[in-house]
mmCIF file of C-alpha atoms in Angstrom:
data_model
loop_
_atom_site.group_PDB
_atom_site.id
_atom_site.type_symbol
_atom_site.label_atom_id
_atom_site.label_comp_id
_atom_site.label_asym_id
_atom_site.label_seq_id
_atom_site.Cartn_x
_atom_site.Cartn_y
_atom_site.Cartn_z
ATOM 1 C CA UNK A 1 36.682 11.300 19.476
ATOM 2 C CA UNK A 2 35.294 14.770 20.314
ATOM 3 C CA UNK A 3 35.851 15.829 23.973
ATOM 4 C CA UNK A 4 32.105 16.794 24.036
ATOM 5 C CA UNK A 5 29.706 14.409 22.546
ATOM 6 C CA UNK A 6 26.133 15.301 21.696
ATOM 7 C CA UNK A 7 23.221 13.128 20.717
ATOM 8 C CA UNK A 8 21.262 12.891 18.633
ATOM 9 C CA UNK A 9 22.875 14.799 15.781
ATOM 10 C CA UNK A 10 19.546 15.452 14.040
ATOM 11 C CA UNK A 11 16.161 15.366 15.608
ATOM 12 C CA UNK A 12 12.751 15.961 14.135
ATOM 13 C CA UNK A 13 9.571 16.337 16.233
ATOM 14 C CA UNK A 14 5.854 17.197 15.880
ATOM 15 C CA UNK A 15 4.734 20.310 17.637
ATOM 16 C CA UNK A 16 3.924 19.583 21.260
ATOM 17 C CA UNK A 17 6.295 16.726 21.783
ATOM 18 C CA UNK A 18 8.759 16.534 24.642
ATOM 19 C CA UNK A 19 12.327 16.683 23.396
ATOM 20 C CA UNK A 20 15.669 15.594 25.046
ATOM 21 C CA UNK A 21 19.133 16.445 23.856
ATOM 22 C CA UNK A 22 22.128 14.780 25.527
ATOM 23 C CA UNK A 23 25.618 15.939 26.082
ATOM 24 C CA UNK A 24 28.478 13.967 27.626
ATOM 25 C CA UNK A 25 32.083 14.946 28.329
ATOM 26 C CA UNK A 26 35.164 13.156 29.451
ATOM 27 C CA UNK A 27 36.929 15.095 32.249
ATOM 28 C CA UNK A 28 35.889 17.404 35.083
ATOM 29 C CA UNK A 29 34.626 20.806 34.159
ATOM 30 C CA UNK A 30 33.912 24.144 35.885
ATOM 31 C CA UNK A 31 30.712 24.785 33.938
ATOM 32 C CA UNK A 32 28.558 23.512 31.014
ATOM 33 C CA UNK A 33 26.808 25.781 28.570
ATOM 34 C CA UNK A 34 23.756 25.168 26.468
ATOM 35 C CA UNK A 35 23.561 27.369 23.461
ATOM 36 C CA UNK A 36 20.976 27.912 20.680
ATOM 37 C CA UNK A 37 21.634 29.049 17.136
ATOM 38 C CA UNK A 38 18.943 29.785 14.535
ATOM 39 C CA UNK A 39 19.832 29.228 10.879
ATOM 40 C CA UNK A 40 22.124 32.027 9.694
ATOM 41 C CA UNK A 41 21.964 33.654 13.085
ATOM 42 C CA UNK A 42 24.074 34.461 16.091
ATOM 43 C CA UNK A 43 24.277 32.285 19.228
ATOM 44 C CA UNK A 44 22.117 32.700 22.286
ATOM 45 C CA UNK A 45 23.166 31.409 25.663
ATOM 46 C CA UNK A 46 20.332 29.339 27.133
ATOM 47 C CA UNK A 47 21.916 28.007 30.311
ATOM 48 C CA UNK A 48 25.106 27.797 32.194
ATOM 49 C CA UNK A 49 25.272 24.910 34.715
ATOM 50 C CA UNK A 50 27.777 23.704 37.224
ATOM 51 C CA UNK A 51 25.451 21.439 39.175
ATOM 52 C CA UNK A 52 21.724 20.382 39.452
ATOM 53 C CA UNK A 53 18.992 21.781 37.250
ATOM 54 C CA UNK A 54 17.863 25.010 35.766
ATOM 55 C CA UNK A 55 14.489 25.883 34.241
ATOM 56 C CA UNK A 56 13.563 28.786 31.955
ATOM 57 C CA UNK A 57 10.051 28.732 30.457
ATOM 58 C CA UNK A 58 9.735 25.489 28.519
ATOM 59 C CA UNK A 59 13.362 24.702 28.693
ATOM 60 C CA UNK A 60 14.963 22.673 31.438
ATOM 61 C CA UNK A 61 18.664 21.772 31.748
ATOM 62 C CA UNK A 62 20.159 19.211 34.100
ATOM 63 C CA UNK A 63 23.678 18.133 34.775
ATOM 64 C CA UNK A 64 25.096 15.065 36.605
ATOM 65 C CA UNK A 65 28.703 15.835 37.533
ATOM 66 C CA UNK A 66 29.440 12.246 38.517
ATOM 67 C CA UNK A 67 28.178 10.846 35.249
ATOM 68 C CA UNK A 68 29.675 13.784 33.266
ATOM 69 C CA UNK A 69 26.443 14.115 31.481
ATOM 70 C CA UNK A 70 23.948 16.864 30.862
ATOM 71 C CA UNK A 71 20.506 17.016 29.171
ATOM 72 C CA UNK A 72 18.445 19.789 27.644
ATOM 73 C CA UNK A 73 14.695 19.212 27.629
ATOM 74 C CA UNK A 74 12.056 21.162 25.733
ATOM 75 C CA UNK A 75 8.543 20.670 26.883
ATOM 76 C CA UNK A 76 5.566 21.323 24.539
ATOM 77 C CA UNK A 77 7.911 21.892 21.571
ATOM 78 C CA UNK A 78 6.979 24.555 19.043
ATOM 79 C CA UNK A 79 8.212 25.214 15.409
ATOM 80 C CA UNK A 80 10.067 28.299 16.671
ATOM 81 C CA UNK A 81 12.258 25.929 18.729
ATOM 82 C CA UNK A 82 13.733 24.648 15.465
ATOM 83 C CA UNK A 83 17.455 25.539 15.720
ATOM 84 C CA UNK A 84 20.817 23.978 16.394
ATOM 85 C CA UNK A 85 21.463 23.341 20.061
ATOM 86 C CA UNK A 86 25.105 23.260 21.149
ATOM 87 C CA UNK A 87 26.595 21.925 24.323
ATOM 88 C CA UNK A 88 29.918 23.471 25.398
ATOM 89 C CA UNK A 89 32.065 22.887 28.480
ATOM 90 C CA UNK A 90 34.634 25.073 30.239
ATOM 91 C CA UNK A 91 37.495 23.563 32.205
ATOM 92 C CA UNK A 92 39.056 25.045 35.237
ATOM 93 C CA UNK A 93 41.282 28.104 34.953
ATOM 94 C CA UNK A 94 40.583 28.742 31.218
ATOM 95 C CA UNK A 95 38.471 31.103 29.297
ATOM 96 C CA UNK A 96 38.137 28.492 26.412
ATOM 97 C CA UNK A 97 34.905 26.669 25.594
ATOM 98 C CA UNK A 98 35.004 23.246 24.113
ATOM 99 C CA UNK A 99 31.971 22.824 21.852
ATOM 100 C CA UNK A 100 30.020 19.727 20.980
ATOM 101 C CA UNK A 101 29.068 19.160 17.348
ATOM 102 C CA UNK A 102 25.481 20.385 17.878
ATOM 103 C CA UNK A 103 22.037 18.929 17.563
ATOM 104 C CA UNK A 104 19.920 20.099 14.713
ATOM 105 C CA UNK A 105 16.263 20.337 15.727
ATOM 106 C CA UNK A 106 13.211 20.633 13.530
ATOM 107 C CA UNK A 107 9.801 20.920 14.954
ATOM 108 C CA UNK A 108 6.966 20.449 12.476
ATOM 109 C CA UNK A 109 3.473 21.885 13.006
ATOM 110 C CA UNK B 1 22.546 46.546 28.248
ATOM 111 C CA UNK B 2 23.374 42.781 27.704
ATOM 112 C CA UNK B 3 24.117 43.126 24.024
ATOM 113 C CA UNK B 4 27.179 42.381 21.933
ATOM 114 C CA UNK B 5 27.139 44.275 18.606
ATOM 115 C CA UNK B 6 29.111 43.439 15.503
ATOM 116 C CA UNK B 7 29.624 45.436 12.355
ATOM 117 C CA UNK B 8 29.350 44.900 9.446
ATOM 118 C CA UNK B 9 26.551 42.267 9.212
ATOM 119 C CA UNK B 10 27.893 41.071 5.928
ATOM 120 C CA UNK B 11 31.188 41.630 4.107
ATOM 121 C CA UNK B 12 32.408 40.690 0.663
ATOM 122 C CA UNK B 13 36.114 41.201 0.031
ATOM 123 C CA UNK B 14 38.647 40.231 -2.535
ATOM 124 C CA UNK B 15 41.892 38.315 -1.727
ATOM 125 C CA UNK B 16 43.967 41.559 -1.988
ATOM 126 C CA UNK B 17 41.713 43.744 0.224
ATOM 127 C CA UNK B 18 42.185 44.884 3.738
ATOM 128 C CA UNK B 19 39.195 45.138 5.934
ATOM 129 C CA UNK B 20 38.236 45.038 9.553
ATOM 130 C CA UNK B 21 35.515 43.526 11.673
ATOM 131 C CA UNK B 22 34.286 45.401 14.777
ATOM 132 C CA UNK B 23 32.842 44.133 17.976
ATOM 133 C CA UNK B 24 31.445 46.181 20.946
ATOM 134 C CA UNK B 25 30.118 45.414 24.429
ATOM 135 C CA UNK B 26 29.089 47.758 27.167
ATOM 136 C CA UNK B 27 28.624 45.132 29.960
ATOM 137 C CA UNK B 28 31.965 45.754 31.592
ATOM 138 C CA UNK B 29 33.076 42.290 30.592
ATOM 139 C CA UNK B 30 36.807 41.608 30.979
ATOM 140 C CA UNK B 31 37.206 38.973 28.316
ATOM 141 C CA UNK B 32 36.315 39.201 24.639
ATOM 142 C CA UNK B 33 36.542 36.372 21.998
ATOM 143 C CA UNK B 34 36.642 35.886 18.306
ATOM 144 C CA UNK B 35 35.177 32.700 16.800
ATOM 145 C CA UNK B 36 35.031 31.427 13.252
ATOM 146 C CA UNK B 37 32.101 29.257 12.253
ATOM 147 C CA UNK B 38 31.800 27.373 8.969
ATOM 148 C CA UNK B 39 28.365 26.083 7.894
ATOM 149 C CA UNK B 40 26.965 23.230 9.927
ATOM 150 C CA UNK B 41 29.996 23.207 12.297
ATOM 151 C CA UNK B 42 30.367 24.440 15.831
ATOM 152 C CA UNK B 43 32.321 27.743 16.450
ATOM 153 C CA UNK B 44 36.134 27.479 16.413
ATOM 154 C CA UNK B 45 37.869 29.702 18.859
ATOM 155 C CA UNK B 46 40.455 32.148 17.251
ATOM 156 C CA UNK B 47 41.524 34.633 19.893
ATOM 157 C CA UNK B 48 40.807 35.637 23.475
ATOM 158 C CA UNK B 49 41.560 38.908 25.013
ATOM 159 C CA UNK B 50 41.511 39.303 28.805
ATOM 160 C CA UNK B 51 41.872 42.668 30.379
ATOM 161 C CA UNK B 52 42.768 44.034 26.919
ATOM 162 C CA UNK B 53 45.701 41.627 26.573
ATOM 163 C CA UNK B 54 45.821 38.745 24.140
ATOM 164 C CA UNK B 55 45.543 35.582 26.332
ATOM 165 C CA UNK B 56 44.722 32.909 23.754
ATOM 166 C CA UNK B 57 45.710 32.560 20.070
ATOM 167 C CA UNK B 58 44.638 29.298 18.593
ATOM 168 C CA UNK B 59 47.427 29.258 16.049
ATOM 169 C CA UNK B 60 45.467 31.462 13.709
ATOM 170 C CA UNK B 61 47.164 32.499 10.399
ATOM 171 C CA UNK B 62 48.750 35.933 10.533
ATOM 172 C CA UNK B 63 46.282 37.158 7.854
ATOM 173 C CA UNK B 64 44.004 37.611 10.737
ATOM 174 C CA UNK B 65 45.112 40.284 13.232
ATOM 175 C CA UNK B 66 43.178 41.010 16.379
ATOM 176 C CA UNK B 67 43.161 44.215 18.288
ATOM 177 C CA UNK B 68 41.604 45.347 21.505
ATOM 178 C CA UNK B 69 41.794 49.242 21.662
ATOM 179 C CA UNK B 70 39.935 49.380 25.051
ATOM 180 C CA UNK B 71 37.790 47.190 27.266
ATOM 181 C CA UNK B 72 34.689 47.740 25.238
ATOM 182 C CA UNK B 73 36.096 47.232 21.703
ATOM 183 C CA UNK B 74 37.495 44.286 19.775
ATOM 184 C CA UNK B 75 38.583 44.412 16.157
ATOM 185 C CA UNK B 76 39.715 41.736 13.731
ATOM 186 C CA UNK B 77 41.798 43.065 10.870
ATOM 187 C CA UNK B 78 41.824 41.059 7.753
ATOM 188 C CA UNK B 79 44.397 41.003 5.003
ATOM 189 C CA UNK B 80 45.183 38.795 2.058
ATOM 190 C CA UNK B 81 42.416 36.329 2.945
ATOM 191 C CA UNK B 82 41.698 33.103 0.970
ATOM 192 C CA UNK B 83 38.309 31.882 -0.210
ATOM 193 C CA UNK B 84 38.393 29.172 2.515
ATOM 194 C CA UNK B 85 38.260 31.981 5.138
ATOM 195 C CA UNK B 86 34.667 32.620 4.127
ATOM 196 C CA UNK B 87 32.653 31.974 7.255
ATOM 197 C CA UNK B 88 30.543 33.558 9.966
ATOM 198 C CA UNK B 89 32.730 35.435 12.439
ATOM 199 C CA UNK B 90 31.354 35.633 15.881
ATOM 200 C CA UNK B 91 32.416 37.916 18.745
ATOM 201 C CA UNK B 92 31.588 37.047 22.415
ATOM 202 C CA UNK B 93 32.230 38.543 25.860
ATOM 203 C CA UNK B 94 32.231 37.266 29.406
ATOM 204 C CA UNK B 95 33.018 38.278 32.856
ATOM 205 C CA UNK B 96 34.760 36.632 35.787
ATOM 206 C CA UNK B 97 33.427 35.428 39.046
ATOM 207 C CA UNK B 98 30.429 33.125 39.523
ATOM 208 C CA UNK B 99 29.330 33.531 35.957
ATOM 209 C CA UNK B 100 31.579 32.865 32.950
ATOM 210 C CA UNK B 101 28.489 33.011 30.737
ATOM 211 C CA UNK B 102 29.474 34.056 27.183
ATOM 212 C CA UNK B 103 27.303 36.569 25.363
ATOM 213 C CA UNK B 104 27.518 36.294 21.683
ATOM 214 C CA UNK B 105 27.128 38.859 18.961
ATOM 215 C CA UNK B 106 25.046 38.289 15.788
ATOM 216 C CA UNK B 107 28.134 37.721 13.714
ATOM 217 C CA UNK B 108 29.588 38.984 10.446
ATOM 218 C CA UNK B 109 29.148 36.781 7.511
ATOM 219 C CA UNK B 110 32.346 37.124 5.459
ATOM 220 C CA UNK B 111 32.707 36.062 1.805
ATOM 221 C CA UNK B 112 36.182 36.130 0.189
ATOM 222 C CA UNK B 113 36.133 36.203 -3.587
#
């Protein structure tokens, strides 16, 4: 069992739909990262969270420390949001990120 | 400047070649990372340098040799690679304190023939 579980693995949506990607982890962490990777491309850091909620444009990330769960929401999805979204956690006193397996999102016009 | 740069973008090498990948950041970050990513898989950590010293080596084969000449530069020296080493190699950097956010480079796509 992966230490960081993401769901769904694959997601298709119509343009304009509200999208939610979930991430759960098993032990206490110092921070959780949401990353975006377009096909063949490098990785972009979207959010780093240790508590609460963050918003950037149409993207919202939330984390529930007690439940060990985080969600990434995309409002008014657009085809350019098509990418792999990766959740990664950092434990205390380490530089190492533990990655989830990613969620492949395709948004159709 | 919040950019991590990597060169080359693409590299094709034979199994007997010696080549190097280069990564550079000018954000004053104290930690730099090498990751290997196979298709449709998440990145796998290879090495971490902290304050120019190797702090994490994830049991990577010796045909991969990292080097951190200074706080802005990170190299990955490649020698006698195997075809299964073909992958996207990503570099990242991060700082300490309230933000451990990692900034990733665009990657070097390596093909070993």
